[in-house]
Amino acid sequence: MPAHTGAAPTVSLQPRPAAGRYAYRATASRQQPSHCGERGEHGEHGEHAKLAHALRVHRQLLSHAASAIRTLSAARNELIAQAIEDGITPATVSAVTGENVKAVRVIALAYDDLHPSGLPRSARLSGLQAKSDELRAAETRRDHITGRREALIVTALRNQVCDDLELASLTGLTPDHIRRAGRGIART
């Protein structure tokens, strides 16, 4: 059977085995998938591949950062509730964590099964301060990654390497967010 050069796989039928069945053998297509923004020039394909890879990496990094923030927030909230249960005032906890007093009270009310720990006040506050600092550092890392992702989106839109829908797919954002990010950008 002659080699097929289209997008469908090449199929060859083998002679029927004794049981009367046929063997299906397919080979991968040699045609490369079309990328958005590709105009047949090798440089643009390379730029597309680099931007697509960078956007996928940033999406993964943001996912990890969000997971770390959730974990740290839960741990810090439990420490806040335990500090209130240990008799530390909401104003003191607010000053240590940077949360407002109302938020501290709401967090403390969410944990109703805690008992006094017996830890000294200074140990409780130093642990709370350390966890709050870790959370702020994780939020700063997330904001930095988000800023770099936005810069990559602007670069892709400016150079017309990808369209809005592909950028939305690569970043995990909505096409509307991509359109808003692209407003006012001079495209080459």
PDB file of N, CA, C and O in Angstrom, residues 56-123:
ATOM      1  N   ARG A  56       3.378  27.739  29.952  1.00  0.00           N
ATOM      2  CA  ARG A  56       3.021  26.495  30.645  1.00  0.00           C
ATOM      3  C   ARG A  56       3.771  26.388  31.965  1.00  0.00           C
ATOM      4  O   ARG A  56       3.204  25.963  32.979  1.00  0.00           O
ATOM      5  N   VAL A  57       5.040  26.756  31.973  1.00  0.00           N
ATOM      6  CA  VAL A  57       5.839  26.704  33.205  1.00  0.00           C
ATOM      7  C   VAL A  57       5.262  27.669  34.238  1.00  0.00           C
ATOM      8  O   VAL A  57       5.119  27.320  35.411  1.00  0.00           O
ATOM      9  N   HIS A  58       4.904  28.871  33.807  1.00  0.00           N
ATOM     10  CA  HIS A  58       4.345  29.846  34.742  1.00  0.00           C
ATOM     11  C   HIS A  58       2.986  29.394  35.274  1.00  0.00           C
ATOM     12  O   HIS A  58       2.656  29.650  36.432  1.00  0.00           O
ATOM     13  N   ARG A  59       2.214  28.721  34.442  1.00  0.00           N
ATOM     14  CA  ARG A  59       0.926  28.191  34.922  1.00  0.00           C
ATOM     15  C   ARG A  59       1.175  27.170  36.020  1.00  0.00           C
ATOM     16  O   ARG A  59       0.488  27.163  37.044  1.00  0.00           O
ATOM     17  N   GLN A  60       2.165  26.303  35.830  1.00  0.00           N
ATOM     18  CA  GLN A  60       2.508  25.296  36.838  1.00  0.00           C
ATOM     19  C   GLN A  60       3.047  25.962  38.106  1.00  0.00           C
ATOM     20  O   GLN A  60       2.677  25.580  39.213  1.00  0.00           O
ATOM     21  N   LEU A  61       3.906  26.957  37.936  1.00  0.00           N
ATOM     22  CA  LEU A  61       4.455  27.664  39.102  1.00  0.00           C
ATOM     23  C   LEU A  61       3.351  28.356  39.902  1.00  0.00           C
ATOM     24  O   LEU A  61       3.367  28.345  41.138  1.00  0.00           O
ATOM     25  N   LEU A  62       2.394  28.957  39.198  1.00  0.00           N
ATOM     26  CA  LEU A  62       1.276  29.606  39.887  1.00  0.00           C
ATOM     27  C   LEU A  62       0.413  28.590  40.620  1.00  0.00           C
ATOM     28  O   LEU A  62      -0.085  28.864  41.720  1.00  0.00           O
ATOM     29  N   SER A  63       0.261  27.427  40.049  1.00  0.00           N
ATOM     30  CA  SER A  63      -0.499  26.374  40.713  1.00  0.00           C
ATOM     31  C   SER A  63       0.195  25.951  42.010  1.00  0.00           C
ATOM     32  O   SER A  63      -0.449  25.791  43.049  1.00  0.00           O
ATOM     33  N   HIS A  64       1.504  25.782  41.948  1.00  0.00           N
ATOM     34  CA  HIS A  64       2.263  25.419  43.147  1.00  0.00           C
ATOM     35  C   HIS A  64       2.215  26.532  44.191  1.00  0.00           C
ATOM     36  O   HIS A  64       2.085  26.266  45.391  1.00  0.00           O
ATOM     37  N   ALA A  65       2.329  27.765  43.738  1.00  0.00           N
ATOM     38  CA  ALA A  65       2.287  28.898  44.671  1.00  0.00           C
ATOM     39  C   ALA A  65       0.931  28.994  45.359  1.00  0.00           C
ATOM     40  O   ALA A  65       0.852  29.228  46.561  1.00  0.00           O
ATOM     41  N   ALA A  66      -0.154  28.803  44.596  1.00  0.00           N
ATOM     42  CA  ALA A  66      -1.494  28.855  45.186  1.00  0.00           C
ATOM     43  C   ALA A  66      -1.685  27.739  46.202  1.00  0.00           C
ATOM     44  O   ALA A  66      -2.285  27.939  47.262  1.00  0.00           O
ATOM     45  N   SER A  67      -1.149  26.571  45.906  1.00  0.00           N
ATOM     46  CA  SER A  67      -1.241  25.446  46.834  1.00  0.00           C
ATOM     47  C   SER A  67      -0.478  25.747  48.121  1.00  0.00           C
ATOM     48  O   SER A  67      -0.965  25.472  49.222  1.00  0.00           O
ATOM     49  N   ALA A  68       0.712  26.316  47.982  1.00  0.00           N
ATOM     50  CA  ALA A  68       1.510  26.663  49.162  1.00  0.00           C
ATOM     51  C   ALA A  68       0.799  27.722  49.999  1.00  0.00           C
ATOM     52  O   ALA A  68       0.787  27.649  51.237  1.00  0.00           O
ATOM     53  N   ILE A  69       0.172  28.689  49.345  1.00  0.00           N
ATOM     54  CA  ILE A  69      -0.547  29.746  50.061  1.00  0.00           C
ATOM     55  C   ILE A  69      -1.732  29.164  50.825  1.00  0.00           C
ATOM     56  O   ILE A  69      -1.987  29.528  51.973  1.00  0.00           O
ATOM     57  N   ARG A  70      -2.460  28.256  50.194  1.00  0.00           N
ATOM     58  CA  ARG A  70      -3.591  27.618  50.894  1.00  0.00           C
ATOM     59  C   ARG A  70      -3.118  26.858  52.132  1.00  0.00           C
ATOM     60  O   ARG A  70      -3.721  26.954  53.196  1.00  0.00           O
ATOM     61  N   THR A  71      -2.035  26.116  51.986  1.00  0.00           N
ATOM     62  CA  THR A  71      -1.502  25.343  53.108  1.00  0.00           C
ATOM     63  C   THR A  71      -1.039  26.265  54.234  1.00  0.00           C
ATOM     64  O   THR A  71      -1.347  26.029  55.409  1.00  0.00           O
ATOM     65  N   LEU A  72      -0.294  27.307  53.884  1.00  0.00           N
ATOM     66  CA  LEU A  72       0.198  28.246  54.896  1.00  0.00           C
ATOM     67  C   LEU A  72      -0.940  29.019  55.550  1.00  0.00           C
ATOM     68  O   LEU A  72      -0.904  29.275  56.756  1.00  0.00           O
ATOM     69  N   SER A  73      -1.953  29.378  54.774  1.00  0.00           N
ATOM     70  CA  SER A  73      -3.106  30.096  55.341  1.00  0.00           C
ATOM     71  C   SER A  73      -3.838  29.228  56.350  1.00  0.00           C
ATOM     72  O   SER A  73      -4.219  29.703  57.429  1.00  0.00           O
ATOM     73  N   ALA A  74      -4.024  27.970  56.026  1.00  0.00           N
ATOM     74  CA  ALA A  74      -4.705  27.066  56.954  1.00  0.00           C
ATOM     75  C   ALA A  74      -3.904  26.903  58.241  1.00  0.00           C
ATOM     76  O   ALA A  74      -4.473  26.941  59.349  1.00  0.00           O
ATOM     77  N   ALA A  75      -2.594  26.738  58.116  1.00  0.00           N
ATOM     78  CA  ALA A  75      -1.746  26.592  59.304  1.00  0.00           C
ATOM     79  C   ALA A  75      -1.744  27.876  60.131  1.00  0.00           C
ATOM     80  O   ALA A  75      -1.847  27.824  61.366  1.00  0.00           O
ATOM     81  N   ARG A  76      -1.645  29.018  59.465  1.00  0.00           N
ATOM     82  CA  ARG A  76      -1.653  30.282  60.192  1.00  0.00           C
ATOM     83  C   ARG A  76      -2.994  30.526  60.871  1.00  0.00           C
ATOM     84  O   ARG A  76      -3.055  30.980  62.013  1.00  0.00           O
ATOM     85  N   ASN A  77      -4.088  30.198  60.188  1.00  0.00           N
ATOM     86  CA  ASN A  77      -5.412  30.385  60.780  1.00  0.00           C
ATOM     87  C   ASN A  77      -5.591  29.514  62.017  1.00  0.00           C
ATOM     88  O   ASN A  77      -6.197  29.934  63.000  1.00  0.00           O
ATOM     89  N   GLU A  78      -5.061  28.301  61.969  1.00  0.00           N
ATOM     90  CA  GLU A  78      -5.137  27.446  63.154  1.00  0.00           C
ATOM     91  C   GLU A  78      -4.316  28.030  64.301  1.00  0.00           C
ATOM     92  O   GLU A  78      -4.738  27.989  65.461  1.00  0.00           O
ATOM     93  N   LEU A  79      -3.165  28.596  63.984  1.00  0.00           N
ATOM     94  CA  LEU A  79      -2.350  29.250  65.022  1.00  0.00           C
ATOM     95  C   LEU A  79      -3.060  30.468  65.594  1.00  0.00           C
ATOM     96  O   LEU A  79      -2.978  30.743  66.798  1.00  0.00           O
ATOM     97  N   ILE A  80      -3.757  31.215  64.749  1.00  0.00           N
ATOM     98  CA  ILE A  80      -4.526  32.375  65.219  1.00  0.00           C
ATOM     99  C   ILE A  80      -5.602  31.911  66.191  1.00  0.00           C
ATOM    100  O   ILE A  80      -5.754  32.470  67.290  1.00  0.00           O
ATOM    101  N   ALA A  81      -6.349  30.884  65.806  1.00  0.00           N
ATOM    102  CA  ALA A  81      -7.417  30.384  66.671  1.00  0.00           C
ATOM    103  C   ALA A  81      -6.859  29.854  67.984  1.00  0.00           C
ATOM    104  O   ALA A  81      -7.436  30.086  69.056  1.00  0.00           O
ATOM    105  N   GLN A  82      -5.720  29.158  67.908  1.00  0.00           N
ATOM    106  CA  GLN A  82      -5.116  28.634  69.128  1.00  0.00           C
ATOM    107  C   GLN A  82      -4.621  29.770  70.021  1.00  0.00           C
ATOM    108  O   GLN A  82      -4.750  29.696  71.244  1.00  0.00           O
ATOM    109  N   ALA A  83      -4.093  30.825  69.437  1.00  0.00           N
ATOM    110  CA  ALA A  83      -3.640  31.970  70.232  1.00  0.00           C
ATOM    111  C   ALA A  83      -4.812  32.628  70.950  1.00  0.00           C
ATOM    112  O   ALA A  83      -4.708  32.987  72.127  1.00  0.00           O
ATOM    113  N   ILE A  84      -5.946  32.772  70.276  1.00  0.00           N
ATOM    114  CA  ILE A  84      -7.139  33.354  70.910  1.00  0.00           C
ATOM    115  C   ILE A  84      -7.623  32.432  72.022  1.00  0.00           C
ATOM    116  O   ILE A  84      -7.996  32.881  73.106  1.00  0.00           O
ATOM    117  N   GLU A  85      -7.596  31.124  71.768  1.00  0.00           N
ATOM    118  CA  GLU A  85      -8.008  30.151  72.792  1.00  0.00           C
ATOM    119  C   GLU A  85      -7.075  30.194  74.000  1.00  0.00           C
ATOM    120  O   GLU A  85      -7.503  29.974  75.124  1.00  0.00           O
ATOM    121  N   ASP A  86      -5.805  30.496  73.764  1.00  0.00           N
ATOM    122  CA  ASP A  86      -4.833  30.595  74.857  1.00  0.00           C
ATOM    123  C   ASP A  86      -4.921  31.912  75.609  1.00  0.00           C
ATOM    124  O   ASP A  86      -4.143  32.142  76.536  1.00  0.00           O
ATOM    125  N   GLY A  87      -5.829  32.790  75.206  1.00  0.00           N
ATOM    126  CA  GLY A  87      -6.061  34.021  75.952  1.00  0.00           C
ATOM    127  C   GLY A  87      -5.364  35.251  75.412  1.00  0.00           C
ATOM    128  O   GLY A  87      -5.394  36.314  76.046  1.00  0.00           O
ATOM    129  N   ILE A  88      -4.738  35.168  74.273  1.00  0.00           N
ATOM    130  CA  ILE A  88      -4.099  36.342  73.670  1.00  0.00           C
ATOM    131  C   ILE A  88      -5.204  37.171  73.019  1.00  0.00           C
ATOM    132  O   ILE A  88      -6.086  36.646  72.346  1.00  0.00           O
ATOM    133  N   THR A  89      -5.161  38.455  73.194  1.00  0.00           N
ATOM    134  CA  THR A  89      -6.229  39.319  72.699  1.00  0.00           C
ATOM    135  C   THR A  89      -6.219  39.391  71.170  1.00  0.00           C
ATOM    136  O   THR A  89      -5.152  39.292  70.549  1.00  0.00           O
ATOM    137  N   PRO A  90      -7.384  39.574  70.569  1.00  0.00           N
ATOM    138  CA  PRO A  90      -7.442  39.719  69.106  1.00  0.00           C
ATOM    139  C   PRO A  90      -6.603  40.890  68.587  1.00  0.00           C
ATOM    140  O   PRO A  90      -6.032  40.812  67.496  1.00  0.00           O
ATOM    141  N   ALA A  91      -6.504  41.963  69.357  1.00  0.00           N
ATOM    142  CA  ALA A  91      -5.692  43.112  68.932  1.00  0.00           C
ATOM    143  C   ALA A  91      -4.216  42.735  68.846  1.00  0.00           C
ATOM    144  O   ALA A  91      -3.522  43.141  67.902  1.00  0.00           O
ATOM    145  N   THR A  92      -3.732  41.956  69.789  1.00  0.00           N
ATOM    146  CA  THR A  92      -2.327  41.521  69.777  1.00  0.00           C
ATOM    147  C   THR A  92      -2.081  40.590  68.586  1.00  0.00           C
ATOM    148  O   THR A  92      -1.083  40.732  67.874  1.00  0.00           O
ATOM    149  N   VAL A  93      -2.998  39.647  68.380  1.00  0.00           N
ATOM    150  CA  VAL A  93      -2.874  38.718  67.254  1.00  0.00           C
ATOM    151  C   VAL A  93      -2.929  39.495  65.938  1.00  0.00           C
ATOM    152  O   VAL A  93      -2.170  39.216  65.010  1.00  0.00           O
ATOM    153  N   SER A  94      -3.783  40.495  65.868  1.00  0.00           N
ATOM    154  CA  SER A  94      -3.894  41.327  64.684  1.00  0.00           C
ATOM    155  C   SER A  94      -2.582  42.058  64.400  1.00  0.00           C
ATOM    156  O   SER A  94      -2.156  42.146  63.250  1.00  0.00           O
ATOM    157  N   ALA A  95      -1.960  42.574  65.438  1.00  0.00           N
ATOM    158  CA  ALA A  95      -0.699  43.294  65.269  1.00  0.00           C
ATOM    159  C   ALA A  95       0.412  42.361  64.784  1.00  0.00           C
ATOM    160  O   ALA A  95       1.249  42.758  63.963  1.00  0.00           O
ATOM    161  N   VAL A  96       0.420  41.131  65.259  1.00  0.00           N
ATOM    162  CA  VAL A  96       1.461  40.180  64.876  1.00  0.00           C
ATOM    163  C   VAL A  96       1.265  39.672  63.452  1.00  0.00           C
ATOM    164  O   VAL A  96       2.222  39.537  62.687  1.00  0.00           O
ATOM    165  N   THR A  97       0.023  39.394  63.077  1.00  0.00           N
ATOM    166  CA  THR A  97      -0.251  38.776  61.776  1.00  0.00           C
ATOM    167  C   THR A  97      -0.484  39.760  60.646  1.00  0.00           C
ATOM    168  O   THR A  97      -0.337  39.408  59.482  1.00  0.00           O
ATOM    169  N   GLY A  98      -0.901  40.967  60.970  1.00  0.00           N
ATOM    170  CA  GLY A  98      -1.228  41.936  59.937  1.00  0.00           C
ATOM    171  C   GLY A  98      -2.677  41.854  59.488  1.00  0.00           C
ATOM    172  O   GLY A  98      -3.102  42.600  58.613  1.00  0.00           O
ATOM    173  N   GLU A  99      -3.447  40.926  60.039  1.00  0.00           N
ATOM    174  CA  GLU A  99      -4.885  40.829  59.751  1.00  0.00           C
ATOM    175  C   GLU A  99      -5.619  41.852  60.608  1.00  0.00           C
ATOM    176  O   GLU A  99      -5.155  42.215  61.690  1.00  0.00           O
ATOM    177  N   ASN A 100      -6.803  42.283  60.141  1.00  0.00           N
ATOM    178  CA  ASN A 100      -7.566  43.202  60.977  1.00  0.00           C
ATOM    179  C   ASN A 100      -8.252  42.418  62.098  1.00  0.00           C
ATOM    180  O   ASN A 100      -8.378  41.195  62.039  1.00  0.00           O
ATOM    181  N   VAL A 101      -8.677  43.112  63.125  1.00  0.00           N
ATOM    182  CA  VAL A 101      -9.223  42.479  64.325  1.00  0.00           C
ATOM    183  C   VAL A 101     -10.475  41.667  63.988  1.00  0.00           C
ATOM    184  O   VAL A 101     -10.669  40.558  64.511  1.00  0.00           O
ATOM    185  N   LYS A 102     -11.318  42.190  63.127  1.00  0.00           N
ATOM    186  CA  LYS A 102     -12.539  41.471  62.757  1.00  0.00           C
ATOM    187  C   LYS A 102     -12.206  40.136  62.097  1.00  0.00           C
ATOM    188  O   LYS A 102     -12.814  39.110  62.400  1.00  0.00           O
ATOM    189  N   ALA A 103     -11.239  40.133  61.189  1.00  0.00           N
ATOM    190  CA  ALA A 103     -10.825  38.890  60.529  1.00  0.00           C
ATOM    191  C   ALA A 103     -10.262  37.897  61.539  1.00  0.00           C
ATOM    192  O   ALA A 103     -10.525  36.691  61.444  1.00  0.00           O
ATOM    193  N   VAL A 104      -9.503  38.378  62.513  1.00  0.00           N
ATOM    194  CA  VAL A 104      -8.960  37.500  63.558  1.00  0.00           C
ATOM    195  C   VAL A 104     -10.093  36.854  64.336  1.00  0.00           C
ATOM    196  O   VAL A 104     -10.069  35.641  64.607  1.00  0.00           O
ATOM    197  N   ARG A 105     -11.110  37.622  64.678  1.00  0.00           N
ATOM    198  CA  ARG A 105     -12.251  37.065  65.413  1.00  0.00           C
ATOM    199  C   ARG A 105     -13.001  36.025  64.588  1.00  0.00           C
ATOM    200  O   ARG A 105     -13.401  34.980  65.102  1.00  0.00           O
ATOM    201  N   VAL A 106     -13.212  36.304  63.317  1.00  0.00           N
ATOM    202  CA  VAL A 106     -13.908  35.362  62.441  1.00  0.00           C
ATOM    203  C   VAL A 106     -13.114  34.058  62.319  1.00  0.00           C
ATOM    204  O   VAL A 106     -13.684  32.962  62.384  1.00  0.00           O
ATOM    205  N   ILE A 107     -11.804  34.175  62.160  1.00  0.00           N
ATOM    206  CA  ILE A 107     -10.954  32.984  62.070  1.00  0.00           C
ATOM    207  C   ILE A 107     -11.034  32.182  63.363  1.00  0.00           C
ATOM    208  O   ILE A 107     -11.175  30.953  63.345  1.00  0.00           O
ATOM    209  N   ALA A 108     -10.968  32.864  64.497  1.00  0.00           N
ATOM    210  CA  ALA A 108     -11.013  32.173  65.792  1.00  0.00           C
ATOM    211  C   ALA A 108     -12.352  31.458  65.991  1.00  0.00           C
ATOM    212  O   ALA A 108     -12.400  30.355  66.548  1.00  0.00           O
ATOM    213  N   LEU A 109     -13.445  32.054  65.536  1.00  0.00           N
ATOM    214  CA  LEU A 109     -14.762  31.430  65.685  1.00  0.00           C
ATOM    215  C   LEU A 109     -14.915  30.184  64.804  1.00  0.00           C
ATOM    216  O   LEU A 109     -15.744  29.316  65.104  1.00  0.00           O
ATOM    217  N   ALA A 110     -14.131  30.078  63.747  1.00  0.00           N
ATOM    218  CA  ALA A 110     -14.220  28.931  62.850  1.00  0.00           C
ATOM    219  C   ALA A 110     -13.659  27.658  63.482  1.00  0.00           C
ATOM    220  O   ALA A 110     -13.986  26.557  63.058  1.00  0.00           O
ATOM    221  N   TYR A 111     -12.832  27.797  64.497  1.00  0.00           N
ATOM    222  CA  TYR A 111     -12.230  26.653  65.180  1.00  0.00           C
ATOM    223  C   TYR A 111     -12.862  26.533  66.565  1.00  0.00           C
ATOM    224  O   TYR A 111     -12.445  27.199  67.513  1.00  0.00           O
ATOM    225  N   ASP A 112     -13.850  25.676  66.687  1.00  0.00           N
ATOM    226  CA  ASP A 112     -14.546  25.577  67.964  1.00  0.00           C
ATOM    227  C   ASP A 112     -14.120  24.374  68.792  1.00  0.00           C
ATOM    228  O   ASP A 112     -14.575  24.195  69.911  1.00  0.00           O
ATOM    229  N   ASP A 113     -13.222  23.550  68.302  1.00  0.00           N
ATOM    230  CA  ASP A 113     -12.827  22.350  69.028  1.00  0.00           C
ATOM    231  C   ASP A 113     -11.426  22.432  69.625  1.00  0.00           C
ATOM    232  O   ASP A 113     -10.819  21.423  69.933  1.00  0.00           O
ATOM    233  N   LEU A 114     -10.901  23.637  69.807  1.00  0.00           N
ATOM    234  CA  LEU A 114      -9.556  23.801  70.359  1.00  0.00           C
ATOM    235  C   LEU A 114      -9.605  23.926  71.879  1.00  0.00           C
ATOM    236  O   LEU A 114     -10.592  24.390  72.454  1.00  0.00           O
ATOM    237  N   HIS A 115      -8.521  23.515  72.515  1.00  0.00           N
ATOM    238  CA  HIS A 115      -8.364  23.633  73.960  1.00  0.00           C
ATOM    239  C   HIS A 115      -7.086  24.415  74.231  1.00  0.00           C
ATOM    240  O   HIS A 115      -6.175  24.428  73.398  1.00  0.00           O
ATOM    241  N   PRO A 116      -6.969  25.064  75.388  1.00  0.00           N
ATOM    242  CA  PRO A 116      -5.733  25.798  75.695  1.00  0.00           C
ATOM    243  C   PRO A 116      -4.513  24.892  75.591  1.00  0.00           C
ATOM    244  O   PRO A 116      -4.525  23.748  76.036  1.00  0.00           O
ATOM    245  N   SER A 117      -3.477  25.405  74.953  1.00  0.00           N
ATOM    246  CA  SER A 117      -2.287  24.581  74.690  1.00  0.00           C
ATOM    247  C   SER A 117      -1.304  24.565  75.839  1.00  0.00           C
ATOM    248  O   SER A 117      -0.506  23.642  75.949  1.00  0.00           O
ATOM    249  N   GLY A 118      -1.290  25.608  76.642  1.00  0.00           N
ATOM    250  CA  GLY A 118      -0.338  25.678  77.739  1.00  0.00           C
ATOM    251  C   GLY A 118       1.011  26.237  77.330  1.00  0.00           C
ATOM    252  O   GLY A 118       1.922  26.314  78.152  1.00  0.00           O
ATOM    253  N   LEU A 119       1.174  26.620  76.077  1.00  0.00           N
ATOM    254  CA  LEU A 119       2.436  27.226  75.636  1.00  0.00           C
ATOM    255  C   LEU A 119       2.547  28.645  76.177  1.00  0.00           C
ATOM    256  O   LEU A 119       1.537  29.348  76.335  1.00  0.00           O
ATOM    257  N   PRO A 120       3.764  29.083  76.452  1.00  0.00           N
ATOM    258  CA  PRO A 120       3.928  30.467  76.900  1.00  0.00           C
ATOM    259  C   PRO A 120       3.539  31.449  75.787  1.00  0.00           C
ATOM    260  O   PRO A 120       3.626  31.134  74.598  1.00  0.00           O
ATOM    261  N   ARG A 121       3.128  32.623  76.200  1.00  0.00           N
ATOM    262  CA  ARG A 121       2.671  33.652  75.268  1.00  0.00           C
ATOM    263  C   ARG A 121       3.728  33.984  74.221  1.00  0.00           C
ATOM    264  O   ARG A 121       3.421  34.129  73.039  1.00  0.00           O
ATOM    265  N   SER A 122       4.976  34.120  74.640  1.00  0.00           N
ATOM    266  CA  SER A 122       6.050  34.477  73.701  1.00  0.00           C
ATOM    267  C   SER A 122       6.253  33.394  72.640  1.00  0.00           C
ATOM    268  O   SER A 122       6.486  33.699  71.469  1.00  0.00           O
ATOM    269  N   ALA A 123       6.154  32.123  73.011  1.00  0.00           N
ATOM    270  CA  ALA A 123       6.312  31.037  72.046  1.00  0.00           C
ATOM    271  C   ALA A 123       5.155  31.043  71.047  1.00  0.00           C
ATOM    272  O   ALA A 123       5.354  30.828  69.846  1.00  0.00           O
TER     273      ALA A 123
END
